[in-house]
Amino acid sequence: MPMQPWFPDAKLGVFIHYGVYAVGGAAESWSFYTGEMTHEQYMKQLEGFTASKYDPDAWAALFARIGARYAVLTTKHHDGVALWDTGHRSLDVVRDTPAGRDLVTGFVDALRERGLKVGLYYSHSDWNHPDYPSIRHVRPGEAPSPYSHAERGKEDPAAWERYLAYRDGQVGELMDRFRPDLLWFDGEWERTEEQWRMDELAELILAGNPDAVLNARMLSHGDYATPEQGTPLQAPQGPWELCLTINDSWSYRPQDGDFKSVRQLVRYFTETIGMGGNLLLGAGPREDGTIPEEQIERLEGLGAWIGRHTDAVYGTVAGLPAGHHYGPSTLSADRRTLYLICFDAPRDNVSLRGLRNEVKRVTVLGTGTELGHHVTGGLDAVPGVTWIDAPAAADLDEYATVLAVELEGELDLYRGTGRD
């Protein structure tokens, strides 16, 4: 299926990691898998998960306010605790926690009411399901875990068949009840594509919604790449998103105070959209459902910058390759306006190299101030350098200033090695 057009133009999504791990501020699922805490301590958190202040309408209002076009909720992480009332049950918040209710329906309804696309995260792996550690697929150099792999010689194919039926049943429920626009899978590294039966799973999903977008952790059935926690130096092939945390943690961890600044988030965001990707920015609510103020402050700071520069964000494609401008850039869909992003205040001029087009005019996005420009040098097929006057202090943005360069015709770049 071709990529749904909403996805590459979404630019910003919010990734919500919400689950019982928020009770003790533990790393989601991994804390018992790696021994940060005992399994018994981890599971004790079920008793404290109340979702007492869970307000999906407030979440959705925040997402819309900052300019996000989609959001993704962890419906079931590797710990196997489902956030909805599942009929294919191992663990869920409806029966196994004081929350006592489905938390996915409200999320889906609130997003749709504001015109936001619905993404649901689901982990292929389930480290609490009794049938999950029944076969092996261990990566080289990796020790098998009792939560995920059978001991050598003790594999149980019948148990694995039961697990796949459970997994397919839960994914089928998500499709039937919520018809998500996007499914964000995880945990795929623990098995091969054949062991996961990805062909059958993809068929099940697309039968429920042929327009569903799938991330790359559906392996050969993925529609887009999803690098994690670091902006790639080269854009992946095709559509992609960078998934990134606001501090160093996906879920709520009060001890983690290493928050990225708004300025850093603007850099991550513009570098990502400048290469044609989306930013999926993570937030981790407390166990009661409230999003910490430090996270809201940074989400709103990024959203305010987007609000001042919408023309450079929505309806754009990847901008200039590296070397043409010292910073990221985007290009209007008609390829007639370049948006140059300047992180630092230019001292003299902003240079634009390799541009064959005539420049009609240059303005500061947000203030409308027109800037002078001229071209120096150039010989035969090799264009000169376009020099743009530096904007005045009053036109500079606190985090990143954007210059709109209107071109005669569609963007035409010189990419050669120069005259011999």
Short mmCIF file of C-alpha atoms in Angstrom, two decimals:
data_model
loop_
_atom_site.label_atom_id
_atom_site.label_comp_id
_atom_site.label_asym_id
_atom_site.label_seq_id
_atom_site.Cartn_x
_atom_site.Cartn_y
_atom_site.Cartn_z
CA MET A 1 0.00 0.00 0.00
CA PRO A 2 1.26 3.54 -0.70
CA MET A 3 2.09 5.65 2.35
CA GLN A 4 -0.90 7.56 3.66
CA PRO A 5 -0.34 11.24 2.76
CA TRP A 6 -1.15 12.47 6.28
CA PHE A 7 1.95 10.82 7.74
CA PRO A 8 4.83 12.64 5.96
CA ASP A 9 3.10 15.99 6.50
CA ALA A 10 2.35 15.37 10.19
CA LYS A 11 5.84 16.53 11.27
CA LEU A 12 5.15 16.18 15.02
CA GLY A 13 3.65 13.40 17.10
CA VAL A 14 3.57 12.71 20.85
CA PHE A 15 4.58 9.30 22.20
CA ILE A 16 2.89 8.48 25.52
CA HIS A 17 4.42 5.72 27.66
CA TYR A 18 1.79 5.09 30.31
CA GLY A 19 1.52 2.01 32.46
CA VAL A 20 2.00 0.46 35.88
CA TYR A 21 5.73 1.23 35.73
CA ALA A 22 4.85 4.86 36.56
CA VAL A 23 3.86 3.85 40.12
CA GLY A 24 7.44 3.38 41.31
CA GLY A 25 9.05 5.46 38.59
CA ALA A 26 10.68 2.34 37.16
CA ALA A 27 12.02 1.90 33.65
CA GLU A 28 9.08 0.50 31.70
CA SER A 29 9.28 -3.34 31.65
CA TRP A 30 13.07 -3.36 31.41
CA SER A 31 13.55 -2.79 35.14
CA PHE A 32 12.66 -6.38 36.05
CA TYR A 33 14.14 -7.85 32.87
CA THR A 34 17.58 -6.37 33.57
CA GLY A 35 17.44 -6.71 37.35
CA GLU A 36 17.02 -3.06 38.32
CA MET A 37 14.29 -4.40 40.60
CA THR A 38 12.94 -7.87 41.28
CA HIS A 39 10.01 -9.19 39.32
CA GLU A 40 7.99 -9.24 42.53
CA GLN A 41 8.74 -5.56 43.18
CA TYR A 42 7.80 -4.65 39.63
CA MET A 43 4.49 -6.50 39.74
CA LYS A 44 3.67 -4.94 43.12
CA GLN A 45 3.16 -1.72 41.16
CA LEU A 46 -0.13 -3.13 39.85
CA GLU A 47 -1.61 -2.41 43.28
CA GLY A 48 -0.80 1.30 43.06
CA PHE A 49 -1.95 2.10 39.53
CA THR A 50 -5.07 4.24 39.89
CA ALA A 51 -5.27 6.53 36.82
CA SER A 52 -7.24 8.70 39.25
CA LYS A 53 -6.66 11.95 37.34
CA TYR A 54 -6.48 10.47 33.84
CA ASP A 55 -7.98 13.05 31.49
CA PRO A 56 -7.48 12.13 27.84
CA ASP A 57 -9.30 15.29 26.75
CA ALA A 58 -6.61 17.37 28.48
CA TRP A 59 -3.91 15.29 26.80
CA ALA A 60 -5.49 15.76 23.37
CA ALA A 61 -5.94 19.49 23.95
CA LEU A 62 -2.22 19.74 24.76
CA PHE A 63 -1.24 17.75 21.67
CA ALA A 64 -3.39 19.93 19.41
CA ARG A 65 -2.13 23.12 21.05
CA ILE A 66 1.52 22.34 20.33
CA GLY A 67 0.86 21.47 16.69
CA ALA A 68 1.13 17.68 16.89
CA ARG A 69 -0.86 15.87 14.22
CA TYR A 70 -0.81 12.41 15.83
CA ALA A 71 -0.13 10.67 19.13
CA VAL A 72 0.84 7.12 20.08
CA LEU A 73 -0.19 5.38 23.33
CA THR A 74 1.47 2.27 24.79
CA THR A 75 -1.54 -0.07 24.87
CA LYS A 76 0.70 -2.96 26.00
CA HIS A 77 4.41 -2.78 26.75
CA HIS A 78 6.79 -5.73 27.18
CA ASP A 79 5.37 -6.31 30.68
CA GLY A 80 2.16 -7.56 29.06
CA VAL A 81 -0.20 -5.25 30.99
CA ALA A 82 -2.94 -4.18 28.57
CA LEU A 83 -4.57 -0.77 29.00
CA TRP A 84 -7.90 -1.87 27.55
CA ASP A 85 -10.57 -4.40 28.46
CA THR A 86 -9.14 -7.32 26.54
CA GLY A 87 -10.87 -10.62 26.01
CA HIS A 88 -7.49 -12.24 25.30
CA ARG A 89 -6.21 -11.82 28.75
CA SER A 90 -2.95 -12.22 30.57
CA LEU A 91 -2.75 -8.95 32.54
CA ASP A 92 -4.76 -5.75 32.16
CA VAL A 93 -5.50 -2.58 34.11
CA VAL A 94 -9.25 -3.28 34.14
CA ARG A 95 -9.04 -6.39 36.34
CA ASP A 96 -5.56 -6.22 37.84
CA THR A 97 -5.24 -2.62 39.08
CA PRO A 98 -7.31 -0.13 41.09
CA ALA A 99 -7.79 1.87 37.87
CA GLY A 100 -10.44 -0.71 37.04
CA ARG A 101 -11.33 0.59 33.59
CA ASP A 102 -10.35 0.75 29.94
CA LEU A 103 -7.93 3.62 29.24
CA VAL A 104 -7.60 3.33 25.46
CA THR A 105 -11.14 4.27 24.40
CA GLY A 106 -10.96 7.73 25.96
CA PHE A 107 -7.58 8.37 24.35
CA VAL A 108 -8.86 7.40 20.91
CA ASP A 109 -12.08 9.40 21.23
CA ALA A 110 -10.30 12.53 22.50
CA LEU A 111 -7.79 12.51 19.63
CA ARG A 112 -10.46 11.99 17.00
CA GLU A 113 -12.56 14.81 18.42
CA ARG A 114 -9.66 17.18 17.67
CA GLY A 115 -8.85 15.75 14.27
CA LEU A 116 -5.62 14.08 15.41
CA LYS A 117 -4.51 10.74 14.01
CA VAL A 118 -4.57 7.80 16.43
CA GLY A 119 -1.46 5.70 16.99
CA LEU A 120 -1.42 2.62 19.22
CA TYR A 121 1.80 1.00 20.45
CA TYR A 122 1.82 -2.77 20.92
CA SER A 123 4.72 -4.97 21.96
CA HIS A 124 5.18 -8.23 20.04
CA SER A 125 7.00 -9.56 23.10
CA ASP A 126 5.33 -10.19 26.47
CA TRP A 127 7.70 -11.02 29.30
CA ASN A 128 4.88 -11.97 31.69
CA HIS A 129 2.92 -14.33 29.46
CA PRO A 130 3.49 -17.96 30.48
CA ASP A 131 3.62 -19.13 26.85
CA TYR A 132 6.03 -16.49 25.62
CA PRO A 133 9.42 -17.95 26.70
CA SER A 134 8.77 -21.15 24.77
CA ILE A 135 11.11 -20.88 21.75
CA ARG A 136 14.52 -19.31 21.14
CA HIS A 137 15.95 -16.61 18.92
CA VAL A 138 18.96 -15.13 20.68
CA ARG A 139 21.13 -12.54 18.98
CA PRO A 140 24.88 -13.30 18.80
CA GLY A 141 26.58 -12.54 22.09
CA GLU A 142 23.27 -12.17 23.95
CA ALA A 143 22.49 -14.38 26.93
CA PRO A 144 18.99 -15.91 26.91
CA SER A 145 16.55 -14.61 29.48
CA PRO A 146 14.00 -16.76 31.32
CA TYR A 147 11.43 -14.04 30.60
CA SER A 148 11.83 -14.37 26.86
CA HIS A 149 13.54 -17.63 25.83
CA ALA A 150 13.17 -21.31 26.56
CA GLU A 151 16.18 -23.12 27.87
CA ARG A 152 18.03 -25.05 25.19
CA GLY A 153 16.26 -28.37 24.57
CA LYS A 154 13.08 -27.23 26.35
CA GLU A 155 11.29 -25.47 23.53
CA ASP A 156 7.52 -25.90 23.39
CA PRO A 157 6.03 -25.29 19.91
CA ALA A 158 2.49 -25.82 21.19
CA ALA A 159 2.94 -23.06 23.77
CA TRP A 160 4.28 -20.74 21.06
CA GLU A 161 1.15 -21.41 18.99
CA ARG A 162 -0.96 -20.40 21.98
CA TYR A 163 1.07 -17.24 22.39
CA LEU A 164 0.61 -16.24 18.75
CA ALA A 165 -3.13 -16.81 19.08
CA TYR A 166 -3.13 -14.50 22.12
CA ARG A 167 -1.08 -11.86 20.31
CA ASP A 168 -3.27 -12.01 17.20
CA GLY A 169 -6.39 -11.87 19.34
CA GLN A 170 -5.23 -8.69 21.08
CA VAL A 171 -4.12 -6.98 17.87
CA GLY A 172 -7.44 -7.97 16.30
CA GLU A 173 -9.26 -6.31 19.21
CA LEU A 174 -7.28 -3.11 18.76
CA MET A 175 -8.18 -3.05 15.07
CA ASP A 176 -11.86 -3.89 15.56
CA ARG A 177 -12.53 -1.57 18.48
CA PHE A 178 -10.31 1.41 17.71
CA ARG A 179 -9.42 1.26 14.01
CA PRO A 180 -6.10 3.06 14.60
CA ASP A 181 -4.51 5.16 11.89
CA LEU A 182 -1.08 3.87 12.92
CA LEU A 183 0.23 0.82 14.74
CA TRP A 184 3.60 1.26 16.44
CA PHE A 185 5.07 -2.17 17.15
CA ASP A 186 8.06 -2.97 19.35
CA GLY A 187 9.93 -5.99 20.71
CA GLU A 188 10.50 -7.50 17.27
CA TRP A 189 14.21 -8.19 17.92
CA GLU A 190 13.48 -11.27 20.04
CA ARG A 191 12.24 -13.45 17.18
CA THR A 192 12.62 -13.86 13.44
CA GLU A 193 10.02 -12.63 10.99
CA GLU A 194 9.00 -16.23 10.35
CA GLN A 195 8.63 -16.98 14.06
CA TRP A 196 6.46 -13.90 14.49
CA ARG A 197 4.39 -14.91 11.45
CA MET A 198 4.49 -11.33 10.25
CA ASP A 199 2.75 -12.15 6.96
CA GLU A 200 -0.34 -13.39 8.77
CA LEU A 201 -0.25 -10.52 11.28
CA ALA A 202 -0.03 -7.91 8.51
CA GLU A 203 -2.94 -9.56 6.71
CA LEU A 204 -5.02 -9.46 9.91
CA ILE A 205 -4.24 -5.76 10.46
CA LEU A 206 -4.91 -4.61 6.92
CA ALA A 207 -8.15 -6.59 6.76
CA GLY A 208 -9.32 -4.48 9.71
CA ASN A 209 -8.04 -1.21 8.23
CA PRO A 210 -6.36 -1.21 4.81
CA ASP A 211 -5.16 2.36 5.44
CA ALA A 212 -3.31 1.58 8.69
CA VAL A 213 0.30 2.80 8.77
CA LEU A 214 2.81 0.32 10.27
CA ASN A 215 6.24 1.13 11.65
CA ALA A 216 9.41 -0.71 10.68
CA ARG A 217 9.17 -3.06 13.65
CA MET A 218 6.72 -4.98 11.52
CA LEU A 219 9.93 -5.85 9.63
CA SER A 220 9.28 -6.36 5.90
CA HIS A 221 5.70 -5.13 6.34
CA GLY A 222 6.72 -1.78 7.86
CA ASP A 223 5.78 1.41 6.03
CA TYR A 224 8.36 3.72 7.58
CA ALA A 225 11.66 3.74 9.48
CA THR A 226 11.79 4.80 13.11
CA PRO A 227 15.31 5.61 14.35
CA GLU A 228 15.39 6.06 18.10
CA GLN A 229 17.02 8.63 20.39
CA GLY A 230 19.43 10.10 17.83
CA THR A 231 18.97 12.13 14.65
CA PRO A 232 20.43 10.15 11.75
CA LEU A 233 23.21 11.78 9.72
CA GLN A 234 21.55 10.60 6.55
CA ALA A 235 17.81 10.32 6.11
CA PRO A 236 16.52 6.74 5.94
CA GLN A 237 15.05 5.62 2.65
CA GLY A 238 11.39 6.56 2.36
CA PRO A 239 9.15 7.97 5.12
CA TRP A 240 10.56 8.04 8.63
CA GLU A 241 10.23 9.43 12.13
CA LEU A 242 12.68 10.04 14.95
CA CYS A 243 11.35 8.86 18.30
CA LEU A 244 12.94 10.87 21.10
CA THR A 245 12.54 11.39 24.85
CA ILE A 246 12.22 14.79 26.54
CA ASN A 247 14.66 13.69 29.26
CA ASP A 248 16.49 10.35 29.16
CA SER A 249 13.45 8.18 29.94
CA TRP A 250 10.40 7.05 28.03
CA SER A 251 8.20 6.64 31.08
CA TYR A 252 7.75 8.71 34.24
CA ARG A 253 10.99 8.63 36.24
CA PRO A 254 11.09 11.43 38.82
CA GLN A 255 14.80 10.86 39.44
CA ASP A 256 15.61 11.70 35.80
CA GLY A 257 16.13 15.47 35.66
CA ASP A 258 18.20 15.51 32.49
CA PHE A 259 15.62 17.40 30.45
CA LYS A 260 16.37 18.69 26.98
CA SER A 261 15.88 22.44 26.70
CA VAL A 262 13.31 23.96 24.37
CA ARG A 263 16.21 25.20 22.23
CA GLN A 264 17.56 21.65 21.94
CA LEU A 265 14.12 20.30 21.05
CA VAL A 266 13.74 22.95 18.34
CA ARG A 267 17.07 21.77 16.93
CA TYR A 268 16.04 18.12 16.99
CA PHE A 269 12.72 19.01 15.37
CA THR A 270 14.08 21.21 12.59
CA GLU A 271 16.96 18.87 11.79
CA THR A 272 14.45 16.03 11.51
CA ILE A 273 11.89 17.80 9.30
CA GLY A 274 14.77 19.27 7.28
CA MET A 275 15.61 15.69 6.27
CA GLY A 276 11.97 14.86 5.55
CA GLY A 277 11.11 13.05 8.79
CA ASN A 278 8.66 13.43 11.66
CA LEU A 279 9.56 13.89 15.32
CA LEU A 280 7.70 11.57 17.71
CA LEU A 281 8.43 13.17 21.06
CA GLY A 282 7.98 11.05 24.18
CA ALA A 283 6.14 12.01 27.35
CA GLY A 284 5.65 9.89 30.47
CA PRO A 285 2.60 10.59 32.67
CA ARG A 286 2.55 9.89 36.38
CA GLU A 287 0.54 6.89 37.51
CA ASP A 288 -2.50 9.14 38.14
CA GLY A 289 -2.48 10.20 34.49
CA THR A 290 -1.10 13.72 34.84
CA ILE A 291 1.80 14.78 32.62
CA PRO A 292 4.65 16.35 34.64
CA GLU A 293 4.97 20.12 34.40
CA GLU A 294 8.59 19.95 33.16
CA GLN A 295 7.42 17.93 30.17
CA ILE A 296 4.43 20.18 29.45
CA GLU A 297 6.66 23.27 29.58
CA ARG A 298 8.97 21.84 26.94
CA LEU A 299 6.17 20.55 24.73
CA GLU A 300 4.53 23.96 24.82
CA GLY A 301 7.84 25.71 24.16
CA LEU A 302 8.38 23.64 21.02
CA GLY A 303 4.74 24.17 20.04
CA ALA A 304 5.06 27.94 20.40
CA TRP A 305 8.07 27.94 18.03
CA ILE A 306 6.10 25.85 15.53
CA GLY A 307 3.18 28.27 15.84
CA ARG A 308 5.44 31.18 14.85
CA HIS A 309 6.84 29.29 11.85
CA THR A 310 4.02 27.13 10.49
CA ASP A 311 4.82 27.90 6.84
CA ALA A 312 8.27 26.35 7.31
CA VAL A 313 6.80 23.23 8.92
CA TYR A 314 3.52 22.01 7.44
CA GLY A 315 3.16 21.49 3.72
CA THR A 316 6.92 21.22 3.29
CA VAL A 317 9.36 18.54 2.20
CA ALA A 318 13.03 17.92 2.95
CA GLY A 319 15.17 20.95 2.26
CA LEU A 320 18.72 21.43 1.02
CA PRO A 321 21.39 18.73 1.17
CA ALA A 322 24.25 19.40 3.55
CA GLY A 323 26.71 22.04 2.38
CA HIS A 324 24.30 24.45 0.70
CA HIS A 325 23.31 26.21 3.95
CA TYR A 326 24.82 26.03 7.43
CA GLY A 327 21.75 24.67 9.15
CA PRO A 328 18.61 22.70 8.35
CA SER A 329 16.06 23.88 5.82
CA THR A 330 12.69 22.89 4.42
CA LEU A 331 11.13 23.42 1.00
CA SER A 332 7.54 24.31 0.19
CA ALA A 333 5.54 21.60 -1.56
CA ASP A 334 5.56 23.61 -4.82
CA ARG A 335 9.38 23.80 -4.52
CA ARG A 336 9.38 27.59 -4.93
CA THR A 337 10.17 28.71 -1.37
CA LEU A 338 13.15 27.68 0.72
CA TYR A 339 13.02 28.07 4.50
CA LEU A 340 16.50 28.49 5.95
CA ILE A 341 16.74 27.79 9.69
CA CYS A 342 19.41 29.72 11.58
CA PHE A 343 20.17 28.59 15.12
CA ASP A 344 22.61 31.38 15.88
CA ALA A 345 22.33 35.10 15.18
CA PRO A 346 24.12 35.78 11.84
CA ARG A 347 26.92 38.33 12.36
CA ASP A 348 27.06 39.55 8.76
CA ASN A 349 25.38 37.48 6.04
CA VAL A 350 23.68 34.15 5.54
CA SER A 351 25.19 32.29 2.59
CA LEU A 352 23.31 30.02 0.20
CA ARG A 353 25.51 28.00 -2.14
CA GLY A 354 24.80 26.15 -5.36
CA LEU A 355 21.50 27.93 -6.07
CA ARG A 356 20.83 28.28 -9.80
CA ASN A 357 17.53 30.13 -9.31
CA GLU A 358 17.08 33.86 -9.21
CA VAL A 359 15.85 34.95 -5.78
CA LYS A 360 12.67 37.05 -5.86
CA ARG A 361 12.85 38.15 -2.24
CA VAL A 362 13.88 37.07 1.26
CA THR A 363 11.80 37.73 4.37
CA VAL A 364 12.05 36.82 8.04
CA LEU A 365 9.29 34.37 8.80
CA GLY A 366 7.10 35.61 11.61
CA THR A 367 7.93 39.32 11.26
CA GLY A 368 7.75 39.74 7.49
CA THR A 369 10.84 41.97 7.40
CA GLU A 370 12.43 41.90 3.94
CA LEU A 371 16.19 41.33 3.73
CA GLY A 372 18.60 42.38 1.01
CA HIS A 373 20.46 39.79 -1.01
CA HIS A 374 23.07 39.65 -3.78
CA VAL A 375 25.18 37.11 -5.64
CA THR A 376 28.96 37.07 -5.91
CA GLY A 377 31.13 34.93 -8.16
CA GLY A 378 30.05 32.07 -10.37
CA LEU A 379 31.43 30.87 -13.69
CA ASP A 380 29.70 29.10 -16.57
CA ALA A 381 27.52 26.31 -15.06
CA VAL A 382 28.81 26.96 -11.55
CA PRO A 383 26.54 29.44 -9.74
CA GLY A 384 27.87 32.09 -7.38
CA VAL A 385 27.09 32.40 -3.69
CA THR A 386 23.82 34.08 -2.70
CA TRP A 387 24.46 36.37 0.27
CA ILE A 388 21.49 37.35 2.43
CA ASP A 389 21.76 40.31 4.77
CA ALA A 390 21.67 39.39 8.44
CA PRO A 391 18.35 40.11 10.15
CA ALA A 392 18.25 42.83 12.80
CA ALA A 393 18.10 41.89 16.48
CA ALA A 394 14.36 42.66 16.57
CA ASP A 395 13.75 39.98 13.92
CA LEU A 396 15.66 37.19 15.64
CA ASP A 397 13.75 34.30 17.21
CA GLU A 398 14.78 33.16 20.68
CA TYR A 399 15.40 29.58 19.52
CA ALA A 400 15.78 29.57 15.73
CA THR A 401 15.20 32.27 13.11
CA VAL A 402 13.70 31.25 9.77
CA LEU A 403 14.37 33.05 6.48
CA ALA A 404 11.87 32.50 3.66
CA VAL A 405 13.65 32.60 0.29
CA GLU A 406 11.19 32.97 -2.59
CA LEU A 407 12.56 31.61 -5.85
CA GLU A 408 11.97 32.21 -9.54
CA GLY A 409 10.70 28.78 -10.55
CA GLU A 410 11.20 25.48 -8.80
CA LEU A 411 14.37 24.87 -6.79
CA ASP A 412 17.33 24.16 -9.08
CA LEU A 413 20.59 23.21 -7.38
CA TYR A 414 24.10 22.79 -8.70
CA ARG A 415 25.71 19.68 -7.22
CA GLY A 416 28.87 19.44 -9.27
CA THR A 417 32.59 19.66 -8.45
CA GLY A 418 33.26 23.08 -10.01
CA ARG A 419 35.05 24.14 -13.19
CA ASP A 420 38.35 22.38 -13.83
#
